[in-house]
PDB file of C-alpha atoms in Angstrom:
ATOM      1  CA  MET A   4       0.000   0.000   0.000  1.00 34.00           C
ATOM      2  CA  THR A   5       1.346   3.406  -0.985  1.00 36.00           C
ATOM      3  CA  PHE A   6       0.234   6.786   0.302  1.00 37.00           C
ATOM      4  CA  VAL A   7       0.237   9.981  -1.724  1.00 37.00           C
ATOM      5  CA  PHE A   8      -0.138  13.375  -0.060  1.00 35.00           C
ATOM      6  CA  THR A   9      -2.161  15.850  -2.083  1.00 34.00           C
ATOM      7  CA  VAL A  10      -1.756  19.615  -1.903  1.00 34.00           C
ATOM      8  CA  ILE A  11      -4.100  22.091  -0.249  1.00 32.00           C
ATOM      9  CA  PRO A  12      -4.226  25.194  -2.506  1.00 34.00           C
ATOM     10  CA  PRO A  13      -2.364  28.312  -1.287  1.00 34.00           C
ATOM     11  CA  GLY A  14      -4.390  30.894   0.592  1.00 34.00           C
ATOM     12  CA  MET A  15      -6.378  28.495   2.774  1.00 33.00           C
ATOM     13  CA  LYS A  16      -6.238  29.099   6.520  1.00 33.00           C
ATOM     14  CA  SER A  17      -5.815  25.475   7.489  1.00 33.00           C
ATOM     15  CA  ILE A  18      -3.502  22.795   6.243  1.00 32.00           C
ATOM     16  CA  GLY A  19      -4.433  19.179   5.930  1.00 33.00           C
ATOM     17  CA  PHE A  20      -3.678  16.202   3.744  1.00 31.00           C
ATOM     18  CA  ILE A  21      -5.662  13.449   2.117  1.00 31.00           C
ATOM     19  CA  ILE A  22      -4.426   9.882   2.062  1.00 31.00           C
ATOM     20  CA  LEU A  23      -5.132   8.010  -1.129  1.00 30.00           C
ATOM     21  CA  GLN A  24      -4.624   4.267  -1.016  1.00 29.00           C
ATOM     22  CA  ASP A  25      -3.614   1.716  -3.646  1.00 31.00           C
ATOM     23  CA  VAL A  26      -1.994   4.230  -6.022  1.00 32.00           C
ATOM     24  CA  ALA A  27       0.400   2.737  -8.554  1.00 32.00           C
ATOM     25  CA  LEU A  28       3.788   4.428  -9.020  1.00 34.00           C
ATOM     26  CA  SER A  29       4.552   4.046 -12.699  1.00 34.00           C
ATOM     27  CA  ASN A  30       8.125   5.397 -12.684  1.00 32.00           C
ATOM     28  CA  LEU A  31       9.380   3.627  -9.566  1.00 33.00           C
ATOM     29  CA  SER A  32      12.288   1.333 -10.356  1.00 35.00           C
ATOM     30  CA  PHE A  33      12.335  -0.527  -7.065  1.00 40.00           C
ATOM     31  CA  GLU A  34       9.751  -2.300  -4.975  1.00 40.00           C
ATOM     32  CA  GLU A  35       8.299  -0.221  -2.142  1.00 45.00           C
ATOM     33  CA  SER A  36       5.689  -1.159   0.418  1.00 47.00           C
ATOM     34  CA  GLY A  37       4.214   1.465   2.693  1.00 60.00           C
ATOM     35  CA  SER A  38       6.354   4.332   1.366  1.00 81.00           C
ATOM     36  CA  LEU A  39       5.157   7.921   1.554  1.00 89.00           C
ATOM     37  CA  VAL A  40       5.266  10.101  -1.545  1.00 91.00           C
ATOM     38  CA  PHE A  41       5.589  13.871  -1.221  1.00 92.00           C
ATOM     39  CA  GLN A  42       5.147  16.122  -4.232  1.00 92.00           C
ATOM     40  CA  ARG A  43       4.094  19.623  -5.192  1.00 92.00           C
ATOM     41  CA  SER A  44       0.713  20.619  -6.498  1.00 88.00           C
ATOM     42  CA  ARG A  45       0.067  20.388 -10.229  1.00 89.00           C
ATOM     43  CA  THR A  46      -1.211  23.952  -9.927  1.00 90.00           C
ATOM     44  CA  GLU A  47       2.392  25.092  -9.518  1.00 91.00           C
ATOM     45  CA  LEU A  48       3.373  23.352 -12.755  1.00 92.00           C
ATOM     46  CA  VAL A  49       0.502  24.978 -14.644  1.00 94.00           C
ATOM     47  CA  PHE A  50       1.373  28.395 -13.183  1.00 94.00           C
ATOM     48  CA  HIS A  51       5.058  28.171 -14.169  1.00 95.00           C
ATOM     49  CA  LEU A  52       4.291  26.902 -17.674  1.00 96.00           C
ATOM     50  CA  LEU A  53       1.675  29.594 -18.248  1.00 97.00           C
ATOM     51  CA  SER A  54       4.054  32.286 -16.993  1.00 96.00           C
ATOM     52  CA  ALA A  55       6.816  30.972 -19.268  1.00 96.00           C
ATOM     53  CA  SER A  56       4.421  31.086 -22.227  1.00 97.00           C
ATOM     54  CA  LEU A  57       3.411  34.689 -21.523  1.00 97.00           C
ATOM     55  CA  CYS A  58       7.061  35.728 -21.176  1.00 96.00           C
ATOM     56  CA  ALA A  59       7.858  33.959 -24.445  1.00 96.00           C
ATOM     57  CA  VAL A  60       5.090  35.860 -26.246  1.00 96.00           C
ATOM     58  CA  ALA A  61       6.331  39.149 -24.757  1.00 95.00           C
ATOM     59  CA  SER A  62       9.900  38.294 -25.810  1.00 95.00           C
ATOM     60  CA  ILE A  63       8.799  37.682 -29.398  1.00 95.00           C
ATOM     61  CA  ALA A  64       7.013  41.040 -29.436  1.00 93.00           C
ATOM     62  CA  ALA A  65      10.098  42.746 -27.999  1.00 93.00           C
ATOM     63  CA  TRP A  66      12.292  41.067 -30.619  1.00 94.00           C
ATOM     64  CA  TYR A  67      10.187  42.527 -33.427  1.00 92.00           C
ATOM     65  CA  ALA A  68      10.281  45.943 -31.731  1.00 91.00           C
ATOM     66  CA  THR A  69      14.108  45.941 -31.579  1.00 90.00           C
ATOM     67  CA  VAL A  70      14.188  46.239 -35.367  1.00 85.00           C
ATOM     68  CA  ILE A  71      12.487  49.628 -35.095  1.00 85.00           C
ATOM     69  CA  LYS A  72      13.974  50.892 -31.821  1.00 85.00           C
ATOM     70  CA  PRO A  73      16.761  48.899 -30.124  1.00 87.00           C
ATOM     71  CA  TRP A  74      16.452  50.837 -26.865  1.00 83.00           C
ATOM     72  CA  PRO A  75      14.789  49.865 -24.548  1.00 86.00           C
ATOM     73  CA  TRP A  76      13.308  46.862 -26.343  1.00 91.00           C
ATOM     74  CA  SER A  77      16.602  44.957 -26.445  1.00 92.00           C
ATOM     75  CA  TRP A  78      16.764  45.062 -22.641  1.00 93.00           C
ATOM     76  CA  LEU A  79      13.149  43.955 -22.385  1.00 92.00           C
ATOM     77  CA  LEU A  80      13.918  41.092 -24.763  1.00 94.00           C
ATOM     78  CA  ALA A  81      16.790  39.954 -22.532  1.00 95.00           C
ATOM     79  CA  ILE A  82      14.622  40.168 -19.404  1.00 95.00           C
ATOM     80  CA  GLY A  83      11.884  38.172 -21.135  1.00 95.00           C
ATOM     81  CA  LEU A  84      14.253  35.383 -22.195  1.00 96.00           C
ATOM     82  CA  VAL A  85      15.737  35.128 -18.717  1.00 97.00           C
ATOM     83  CA  SER A  86      12.220  34.956 -17.257  1.00 96.00           C
ATOM     84  CA  VAL A  87      11.318  32.122 -19.641  1.00 97.00           C
ATOM     85  CA  VAL A  88      14.343  30.114 -18.506  1.00 96.00           C
ATOM     86  CA  LEU A  89      13.600  30.744 -14.816  1.00 96.00           C
ATOM     87  CA  PHE A  90       9.937  29.739 -15.106  1.00 96.00           C
ATOM     88  CA  LEU A  91      10.800  26.582 -17.057  1.00 96.00           C
ATOM     89  CA  THR A  92      13.405  25.659 -14.443  1.00 95.00           C
ATOM     90  CA  SER A  93      10.834  26.138 -11.677  1.00 93.00           C
ATOM     91  CA  ALA A  94       8.340  24.014 -13.606  1.00 94.00           C
ATOM     92  CA  PHE A  95      10.906  21.224 -13.911  1.00 93.00           C
ATOM     93  CA  ARG A  96      11.699  21.355 -10.191  1.00 91.00           C
ATOM     94  CA  SER A  97       8.022  21.213  -9.268  1.00 91.00           C
ATOM     95  CA  LEU A  98       7.840  17.719 -10.806  1.00 92.00           C
ATOM     96  CA  ARG A  99      10.333  16.241  -8.353  1.00 92.00           C
ATOM     97  CA  LYS A 100       8.964  13.729  -5.861  1.00 92.00           C
ATOM     98  CA  PHE A 101      10.434  12.614  -2.552  1.00 95.00           C
ATOM     99  CA  TYR A 102       9.838   9.193  -1.031  1.00 94.00           C
ATOM    100  CA  LEU A 103      10.052   8.394   2.671  1.00 93.00           C
ATOM    101  CA  VAL A 104      10.860   4.702   3.005  1.00 92.00           C
ATOM    102  CA  THR A 105      11.289   2.538   6.108  1.00 88.00           C
ATOM    103  CA  GLU A 106      14.121   0.027   5.728  1.00 84.00           C
ATOM    104  CA  SER A 107      15.960  -2.275   8.124  1.00 81.00           C
ATOM    105  CA  GLN A 108      18.549   0.443   8.828  1.00 79.00           C
ATOM    106  CA  GLY A 109      15.832   3.026   9.499  1.00 86.00           C
ATOM    107  CA  LEU A 110      14.203   5.822   7.528  1.00 92.00           C
ATOM    108  CA  GLU A 111      15.440   6.758   4.082  1.00 93.00           C
ATOM    109  CA  VAL A 112      14.598   9.677   1.800  1.00 95.00           C
ATOM    110  CA  ARG A 113      14.743   8.831  -1.902  1.00 93.00           C
ATOM    111  CA  TRP A 114      14.379  11.012  -4.978  1.00 93.00           C
ATOM    112  CA  LYS A 115      15.061  10.896  -8.687  1.00 90.00           C
ATOM    113  CA  ASN A 116      17.378  13.386 -10.372  1.00 86.00           C
ATOM    114  CA  TRP A 117      18.139  13.358 -14.111  1.00 82.00           C
ATOM    115  CA  GLY A 118      16.974   9.771 -14.411  1.00 83.00           C
ATOM    116  CA  ARG A 119      19.049   8.443 -11.492  1.00 91.00           C
ATOM    117  CA  TRP A 120      17.748   7.402  -8.087  1.00 92.00           C
ATOM    118  CA  HIS A 121      19.380   8.848  -4.992  1.00 93.00           C
ATOM    119  CA  ARG A 122      18.975   7.863  -1.363  1.00 93.00           C
ATOM    120  CA  LEU A 123      19.702   9.535   1.955  1.00 94.00           C
ATOM    121  CA  VAL A 124      19.789   7.472   5.151  1.00 94.00           C
ATOM    122  CA  VAL A 125      18.341   9.536   7.999  1.00 95.00           C
ATOM    123  CA  ALA A 126      20.624   7.789  10.520  1.00 94.00           C
ATOM    124  CA  ASN A 127      23.645   9.274   8.681  1.00 94.00           C
ATOM    125  CA  LEU A 128      22.483  12.878   9.040  1.00 96.00           C
ATOM    126  CA  VAL A 129      24.937  15.278  10.663  1.00 95.00           C
ATOM    127  CA  GLU A 130      22.694  18.338  10.290  1.00 94.00           C
ATOM    128  CA  LEU A 131      18.964  18.913   9.906  1.00 94.00           C
ATOM    129  CA  LYS A 132      18.494  22.637   9.432  1.00 94.00           C
ATOM    130  CA  SER A 133      15.045  24.091   8.794  1.00 94.00           C
ATOM    131  CA  ILE A 134      14.813  27.701   7.594  1.00 95.00           C
ATOM    132  CA  PRO A 135      11.082  28.555   7.495  1.00 95.00           C
ATOM    133  CA  CYS A 136      11.414  31.998   5.876  1.00 95.00           C
ATOM    134  CA  TRP A 137      13.435  30.409   3.051  1.00 94.00           C
ATOM    135  CA  ARG A 138      10.852  27.617   2.766  1.00 94.00           C
ATOM    136  CA  ARG A 139      13.427  24.845   2.835  1.00 95.00           C
ATOM    137  CA  THR A 140      15.142  22.291   5.043  1.00 96.00           C
ATOM    138  CA  LEU A 141      18.726  21.139   4.564  1.00 96.00           C
ATOM    139  CA  LEU A 142      19.473  17.454   5.143  1.00 96.00           C
ATOM    140  CA  VAL A 143      23.240  17.112   5.413  1.00 96.00           C
ATOM    141  CA  THR A 144      25.271  13.898   5.509  1.00 95.00           C
ATOM    142  CA  PRO A 145      29.056  13.503   5.122  1.00 93.00           C
ATOM    143  CA  GLU A 146      28.502  12.576   1.468  1.00 92.00           C
ATOM    144  CA  GLN A 147      25.676  14.831   0.283  1.00 92.00           C
ATOM    145  CA  THR A 148      23.260  17.658   1.010  1.00 94.00           C
ATOM    146  CA  LEU A 149      19.565  17.483   0.133  1.00 95.00           C
ATOM    147  CA  VAL A 150      17.505  20.677  -0.080  1.00 95.00           C
ATOM    148  CA  LEU A 151      13.951  19.758   0.877  1.00 95.00           C
ATOM    149  CA  PRO A 152      11.407  22.405  -0.269  1.00 95.00           C
ATOM    150  CA  HIS A 153       8.568  23.220   2.113  1.00 95.00           C
ATOM    151  CA  GLN A 154       6.122  23.530  -0.801  1.00 93.00           C
ATOM    152  CA  LEU A 155       5.666  19.762  -0.728  1.00 93.00           C
ATOM    153  CA  SER A 156       2.235  18.594   0.272  1.00 90.00           C
ATOM    154  CA  GLY A 157       2.335  17.211   3.789  1.00 88.00           C
ATOM    155  CA  CYS A 158       5.849  18.600   4.320  1.00 92.00           C
ATOM    156  CA  GLU A 159       5.213  19.296   8.014  1.00 89.00           C
ATOM    157  CA  PHE A 160       4.414  15.610   8.515  1.00 91.00           C
ATOM    158  CA  LEU A 161       7.639  14.673   6.730  1.00 93.00           C
ATOM    159  CA  LEU A 162       9.690  17.063   8.871  1.00 94.00           C
ATOM    160  CA  LYS A 163       8.039  15.719  12.012  1.00 93.00           C
ATOM    161  CA  ARG A 164       9.049  12.169  11.092  1.00 93.00           C
ATOM    162  CA  LEU A 165      12.631  13.279  10.435  1.00 94.00           C
ATOM    163  CA  ARG A 166      12.826  15.159  13.738  1.00 93.00           C
ATOM    164  CA  GLN A 167      11.415  12.197  15.626  1.00 93.00           C
ATOM    165  CA  ALA A 168      14.005   9.928  14.028  1.00 93.00           C
ATOM    166  CA  ARG A 169      16.879  12.323  14.852  1.00 93.00           C
ATOM    167  CA  PRO A 170      15.886  14.422  17.893  1.00 91.00           C
ATOM    168  CA  ASP A 171      19.582  15.028  18.628  1.00 91.00           C
ATOM    169  CA  LEU A 172      19.828  17.298  15.566  1.00 91.00           C
ATOM    170  CA  LEU A 173      17.127  19.681  16.789  1.00 87.00           C
ATOM    171  CA  PRO A 174      18.807  22.695  18.439  1.00 82.00           C
ATOM    172  CA  SER A 175      18.020  22.812  22.139  1.00 81.00           C
ATOM    173  CA  PRO A 176      17.434  25.926  24.293  1.00 83.00           C
ATOM    174  CA  LYS A 177      20.658  27.533  25.542  1.00 75.00           C
ATOM    175  CA  GLU A 178      21.810  28.864  28.885  1.00 63.00           C
ATOM    176  CA  ILE A 179      21.878  32.661  28.489  1.00 64.00           C
ATOM    177  CA  GLU A 180      22.412  35.000  31.444  1.00 61.00           C
ATOM    178  CA  GLN A 181      21.687  32.157  33.898  1.00 63.00           C
ATOM    179  CA  ASN A 182      18.332  31.457  32.220  1.00 71.00           C
ATOM    180  CA  LEU A 183      17.385  28.592  29.923  1.00 82.00           C
ATOM    181  CA  SER A 184      16.451  30.508  26.767  1.00 89.00           C
ATOM    182  CA  LEU A 185      15.045  29.509  23.415  1.00 92.00           C
ATOM    183  CA  VAL A 186      16.507  31.814  20.770  1.00 93.00           C
ATOM    184  CA  LEU A 187      14.422  32.453  17.642  1.00 95.00           C
ATOM    185  CA  ARG A 188      16.263  34.459  14.998  1.00 95.00           C
ATOM    186  CA  ALA A 189      14.221  36.741  12.761  1.00 97.00           C
ATOM    187  CA  SER A 190      14.675  37.097   9.021  1.00 96.00           C
ATOM    188  CA  LEU A 191      16.575  40.104   7.655  1.00 95.00           C
ATOM    189  CA  VAL A 192      14.097  40.528   4.794  1.00 93.00           C
ATOM    190  CA  PRO A 193      12.001  43.256   6.552  1.00 93.00           C
ATOM    191  CA  SER A 194      15.170  45.193   7.415  1.00 94.00           C
ATOM    192  CA  VAL A 195      16.449  44.955   3.847  1.00 94.00           C
ATOM    193  CA  PHE A 196      13.042  46.121   2.588  1.00 93.00           C
ATOM    194  CA  TYR A 197      13.135  49.241   4.752  1.00 92.00           C
ATOM    195  CA  VAL A 198      16.710  50.036   3.667  1.00 93.00           C
ATOM    196  CA  LEU A 199      15.803  49.695  -0.014  1.00 92.00           C
ATOM    197  CA  PHE A 200      12.631  51.734   0.517  1.00 90.00           C
ATOM    198  CA  MET A 201      14.581  54.583   2.121  1.00 89.00           C
ATOM    199  CA  GLY A 202      17.210  54.387  -0.606  1.00 88.00           C
ATOM    200  CA  ALA A 203      14.500  54.627  -3.274  1.00 88.00           C
ATOM    201  CA  ILE A 204      13.061  57.751  -1.609  1.00 83.00           C
ATOM    202  CA  VAL A 205      16.434  59.480  -1.473  1.00 83.00           C
ATOM    203  CA  GLY A 206      17.382  58.426  -4.997  1.00 83.00           C
ATOM    204  CA  ALA A 207      14.099  59.596  -6.498  1.00 81.00           C
ATOM    205  CA  ALA A 208      14.303  62.915  -4.636  1.00 79.00           C
ATOM    206  CA  TRP A 209      17.859  63.670  -5.781  1.00 78.00           C
ATOM    207  CA  ALA A 210      17.084  62.674  -9.377  1.00 77.00           C
ATOM    208  CA  LEU A 211      13.705  64.365  -9.902  1.00 76.00           C
ATOM    209  CA  LEU A 212      13.374  67.311  -7.513  1.00 73.00           C
ATOM    210  CA  PRO A 213      15.158  70.685  -7.376  1.00 72.00           C
ATOM    211  CA  LEU A 214      17.972  71.119  -4.885  1.00 69.00           C
ATOM    212  CA  ASN A 215      15.871  73.089  -2.396  1.00 70.00           C
ATOM    213  CA  ALA A 216      13.153  70.440  -2.316  1.00 69.00           C
ATOM    214  CA  GLN A 217      15.480  67.459  -1.958  1.00 69.00           C
ATOM    215  CA  TYR A 218      16.117  68.002   1.730  1.00 74.00           C
ATOM    216  CA  PHE A 219      12.387  68.255   2.388  1.00 76.00           C
ATOM    217  CA  THR A 220      11.964  64.624   1.306  1.00 75.00           C
ATOM    218  CA  LEU A 221      14.177  63.521   4.196  1.00 77.00           C
ATOM    219  CA  PHE A 222      11.096  64.027   6.346  1.00 80.00           C
ATOM    220  CA  PHE A 223       9.556  60.972   4.685  1.00 81.00           C
ATOM    221  CA  LEU A 224      12.442  58.839   5.955  1.00 86.00           C
ATOM    222  CA  VAL A 225      11.416  59.317   9.590  1.00 87.00           C
ATOM    223  CA  PHE A 226       8.713  56.650   9.648  1.00 89.00           C
ATOM    224  CA  PRO A 227      10.608  53.831   7.825  1.00 90.00           C
ATOM    225  CA  LEU A 228      13.745  54.627   9.853  1.00 92.00           C
ATOM    226  CA  PHE A 229      11.745  54.392  13.067  1.00 93.00           C
ATOM    227  CA  ARG A 230      10.224  51.091  11.941  1.00 92.00           C
ATOM    228  CA  LEU A 231      13.661  49.752  11.068  1.00 93.00           C
ATOM    229  CA  LEU A 232      15.487  50.673  14.268  1.00 94.00           C
ATOM    230  CA  TRP A 233      12.767  50.424  16.933  1.00 94.00           C
ATOM    231  CA  ARG A 234      10.105  48.067  15.554  1.00 94.00           C
ATOM    232  CA  THR A 235      11.887  45.467  13.420  1.00 95.00           C
ATOM    233  CA  PRO A 236      12.739  42.382  15.539  1.00 96.00           C
ATOM    234  CA  ARG A 237      16.161  40.797  15.207  1.00 96.00           C
ATOM    235  CA  ARG A 238      15.628  37.847  17.575  1.00 96.00           C
ATOM    236  CA  TYR A 239      13.402  36.554  20.362  1.00 96.00           C
ATOM    237  CA  TYR A 240      14.536  35.120  23.698  1.00 94.00           C
ATOM    238  CA  ILE A 241      11.904  32.926  25.362  1.00 95.00           C
ATOM    239  CA  THR A 242      12.543  32.029  29.017  1.00 92.00           C
ATOM    240  CA  ASP A 243      10.614  30.920  32.105  1.00 91.00           C
ATOM    241  CA  GLN A 244       9.912  34.587  32.861  1.00 92.00           C
ATOM    242  CA  GLY A 245       8.617  35.699  29.466  1.00 94.00           C
ATOM    243  CA  VAL A 246       9.632  36.866  25.999  1.00 95.00           C
ATOM    244  CA  THR A 247      12.404  39.346  25.265  1.00 95.00           C
ATOM    245  CA  VAL A 248      12.251  40.942  21.819  1.00 97.00           C
ATOM    246  CA  PHE A 249      15.507  42.450  20.561  1.00 97.00           C
ATOM    247  CA  PHE A 250      15.278  45.242  17.998  1.00 97.00           C
ATOM    248  CA  TRP A 251      18.179  47.012  16.259  1.00 95.00           C
ATOM    249  CA  VAL A 252      18.690  49.685  18.941  1.00 94.00           C
ATOM    250  CA  THR A 253      16.561  48.560  21.879  1.00 95.00           C
ATOM    251  CA  LYS A 254      14.771  45.594  23.436  1.00 95.00           C
ATOM    252  CA  LYS A 255      11.427  44.927  25.080  1.00 95.00           C
ATOM    253  CA  VAL A 256      10.690  42.437  27.871  1.00 94.00           C
ATOM    254  CA  TRP A 257       7.238  40.875  28.141  1.00 94.00           C
ATOM    255  CA  LEU A 258       6.367  38.772  31.213  1.00 94.00           C
ATOM    256  CA  TRP A 259       4.139  35.687  31.110  1.00 94.00           C
ATOM    257  CA  SER A 260       2.154  37.121  34.027  1.00 90.00           C
ATOM    258  CA  GLU A 261       1.060  39.999  31.760  1.00 92.00           C
ATOM    259  CA  VAL A 262      -0.506  37.785  29.085  1.00 92.00           C
ATOM    260  CA  GLU A 263      -4.205  38.492  28.582  1.00 91.00           C
ATOM    261  CA  SER A 264      -4.805  36.021  25.744  1.00 91.00           C
ATOM    262  CA  TRP A 265      -2.930  33.846  23.299  1.00 93.00           C
ATOM    263  CA  SER A 266      -3.731  32.055  20.036  1.00 94.00           C
ATOM    264  CA  GLU A 267      -2.098  29.824  17.450  1.00 94.00           C
ATOM    265  CA  ASP A 268      -2.702  29.165  13.794  1.00 94.00           C
ATOM    266  CA  THR A 269      -1.373  27.245  10.824  1.00 91.00           C
ATOM    267  CA  TYR A 270      -1.762  28.924   7.462  1.00 91.00           C
ATOM    268  CA  ALA A 271      -0.645  28.503   3.871  1.00 88.00           C
ATOM    269  CA  SER A 272       1.336  31.007   1.842  1.00 86.00           C
ATOM    270  CA  THR A 273       3.128  30.475  -1.492  1.00 81.00           C
ATOM    271  CA  ALA A 274       2.259  26.753  -1.317  1.00 84.00           C
ATOM    272  CA  ALA A 275       4.071  26.320   2.024  1.00 90.00           C
ATOM    273  CA  SER A 276       2.586  26.018   5.514  1.00 91.00           C
ATOM    274  CA  PHE A 277       3.630  28.167   8.474  1.00 94.00           C
ATOM    275  CA  TYR A 278       2.930  28.006  12.176  1.00 95.00           C
ATOM    276  CA  LEU A 279       2.070  31.148  14.149  1.00 95.00           C
ATOM    277  CA  MET A 280       1.720  31.982  17.848  1.00 96.00           C
ATOM    278  CA  LYS A 281       0.377  35.295  19.148  1.00 96.00           C
ATOM    279  CA  PHE A 282       0.567  36.463  22.756  1.00 95.00           C
ATOM    280  CA  LEU A 283      -1.439  39.534  23.724  1.00 95.00           C
ATOM    281  CA  PHE A 284       0.162  41.299  26.682  1.00 92.00           C
ATOM    282  CA  ARG A 285      -1.025  44.296  28.627  1.00 90.00           C
ATOM    283  CA  GLY A 286       0.257  47.145  26.509  1.00 85.00           C
ATOM    284  CA  GLY A 287       1.265  45.234  23.397  1.00 90.00           C
ATOM    285  CA  SER A 288       1.567  41.909  21.610  1.00 94.00           C
ATOM    286  CA  VAL A 289       4.231  39.489  20.383  1.00 96.00           C
ATOM    287  CA  VAL A 290       3.653  37.568  17.159  1.00 96.00           C
ATOM    288  CA  LEU A 291       5.899  34.604  16.424  1.00 97.00           C
ATOM    289  CA  ASP A 292       5.409  33.852  12.734  1.00 96.00           C
ATOM    290  CA  GLU A 293       7.517  31.179  11.048  1.00 95.00           C
ATOM    291  CA  SER A 294       7.345  32.994   7.710  1.00 95.00           C
ATOM    292  CA  LEU A 295       9.495  35.738   9.293  1.00 95.00           C
ATOM    293  CA  LEU A 296      11.816  33.449  11.265  1.00 96.00           C
ATOM    294  CA  VAL A 297      15.093  31.777  10.390  1.00 95.00           C
ATOM    295  CA  THR A 298      14.561  29.338  13.289  1.00 93.00           C
ATOM    296  CA  PRO A 299      11.606  26.891  13.148  1.00 94.00           C
ATOM    297  CA  LEU A 300       8.864  27.534  15.690  1.00 94.00           C
ATOM    298  CA  HIS A 301       6.505  24.575  15.528  1.00 92.00           C
ATOM    299  CA  PRO A 302       8.914  21.966  17.058  1.00 92.00           C
ATOM    300  CA  TYR A 303       9.187  24.182  20.166  1.00 93.00           C
ATOM    301  CA  LYS A 304       5.468  24.732  20.627  1.00 93.00           C
ATOM    302  CA  ASP A 305       5.169  22.474  23.682  1.00 92.00           C
ATOM    303  CA  TRP A 306       8.356  23.886  25.210  1.00 92.00           C
ATOM    304  CA  ILE A 307       7.026  27.453  24.940  1.00 93.00           C
ATOM    305  CA  LEU A 308       3.580  26.599  26.305  1.00 92.00           C
ATOM    306  CA  ASN A 309       5.095  24.694  29.218  1.00 91.00           C
ATOM    307  CA  ARG A 310       6.986  27.855  30.234  1.00 90.00           C
ATOM    308  CA  PHE A 311       3.864  29.916  29.749  1.00 90.00           C
ATOM    309  CA  PHE A 312       1.567  27.751  31.875  1.00 87.00           C
ATOM    310  CA  SER A 313       4.174  26.912  34.499  1.00 84.00           C
ATOM    311  CA  SER A 314       4.450  30.652  35.253  1.00 74.00           C
ATOM    312  CA  GLY A 315       1.030  30.442  36.919  1.00 69.00           C
ATOM    313  CA  ASN A 316      -0.885  32.151  34.134  1.00 66.00           C
ATOM    314  CA  SER A 317      -4.465  30.831  33.891  1.00 62.00           C
ATOM    315  CA  VAL A 318      -5.106  32.079  30.324  1.00 62.00           C
ATOM    316  CA  TYR A 319      -5.745  29.089  28.058  1.00 56.00           C
ATOM    317  CA  PHE A 320      -7.591  30.564  25.091  1.00 51.00           C
TER     318      PHE A 320
END
């Protein structure tokens, strides 16, 4: 019996999977019984192929236009051709399947690449590194490295099985300032966005406005600069006492005793699932969202809630 995990379309607020039984695997070159097959949605393939087709049509139009006016149509032609290649590459990658197989030596992950079968024995892993904001997990052995995309249907189930098989590879909370702390590192993407946004404001002002008006536009940098330095988290420290949020120039300490309510959710975005926890404190809130974290959150859910409830807080919902 073989199980195939189907994909829940992006945008839905809950993630689930459907188990289909007695499905024949036509391209499997070895006998498997009870293996799990993880693959991306066919919607992704259709999207990438359709996008490649539209870019190809635009490139043909740009090629005809270069005969009349090389600039800027030649640059648009180059951008269109590059886009076609990128979309076709993404379409090819979306066809890849991963198989979780139980053998005598333990779990194995198998996949096919350019017509050849590859295998990775979970017992040989030296690193299992999940990066939620990058939507991928790195499986590293002394011989090879497998990049496992999170867009696979049922990927959270697959990661759970891998973590259960190798719990020693899951980073444990560290002793920081005489407290056992779980460190969650935030993505730099929001910070980079604010820097680029401020650079675009300054560049547009110096290129389009008179000299006297250029300095006036610096006023519009106040809000994004404030958001960058005082409101963009760099990392979270979670201890028995509460949550400490570190920003670029300051930090904020929230105590578990100040929690008024908390909630959790699992949602889908760009064909990947993310786990989210929100704690509403008196005077503010802390949102732990895996889509903005370099460190996975879901494996530490029980650890965080144990600290929360052991503090004596009676808020459950």
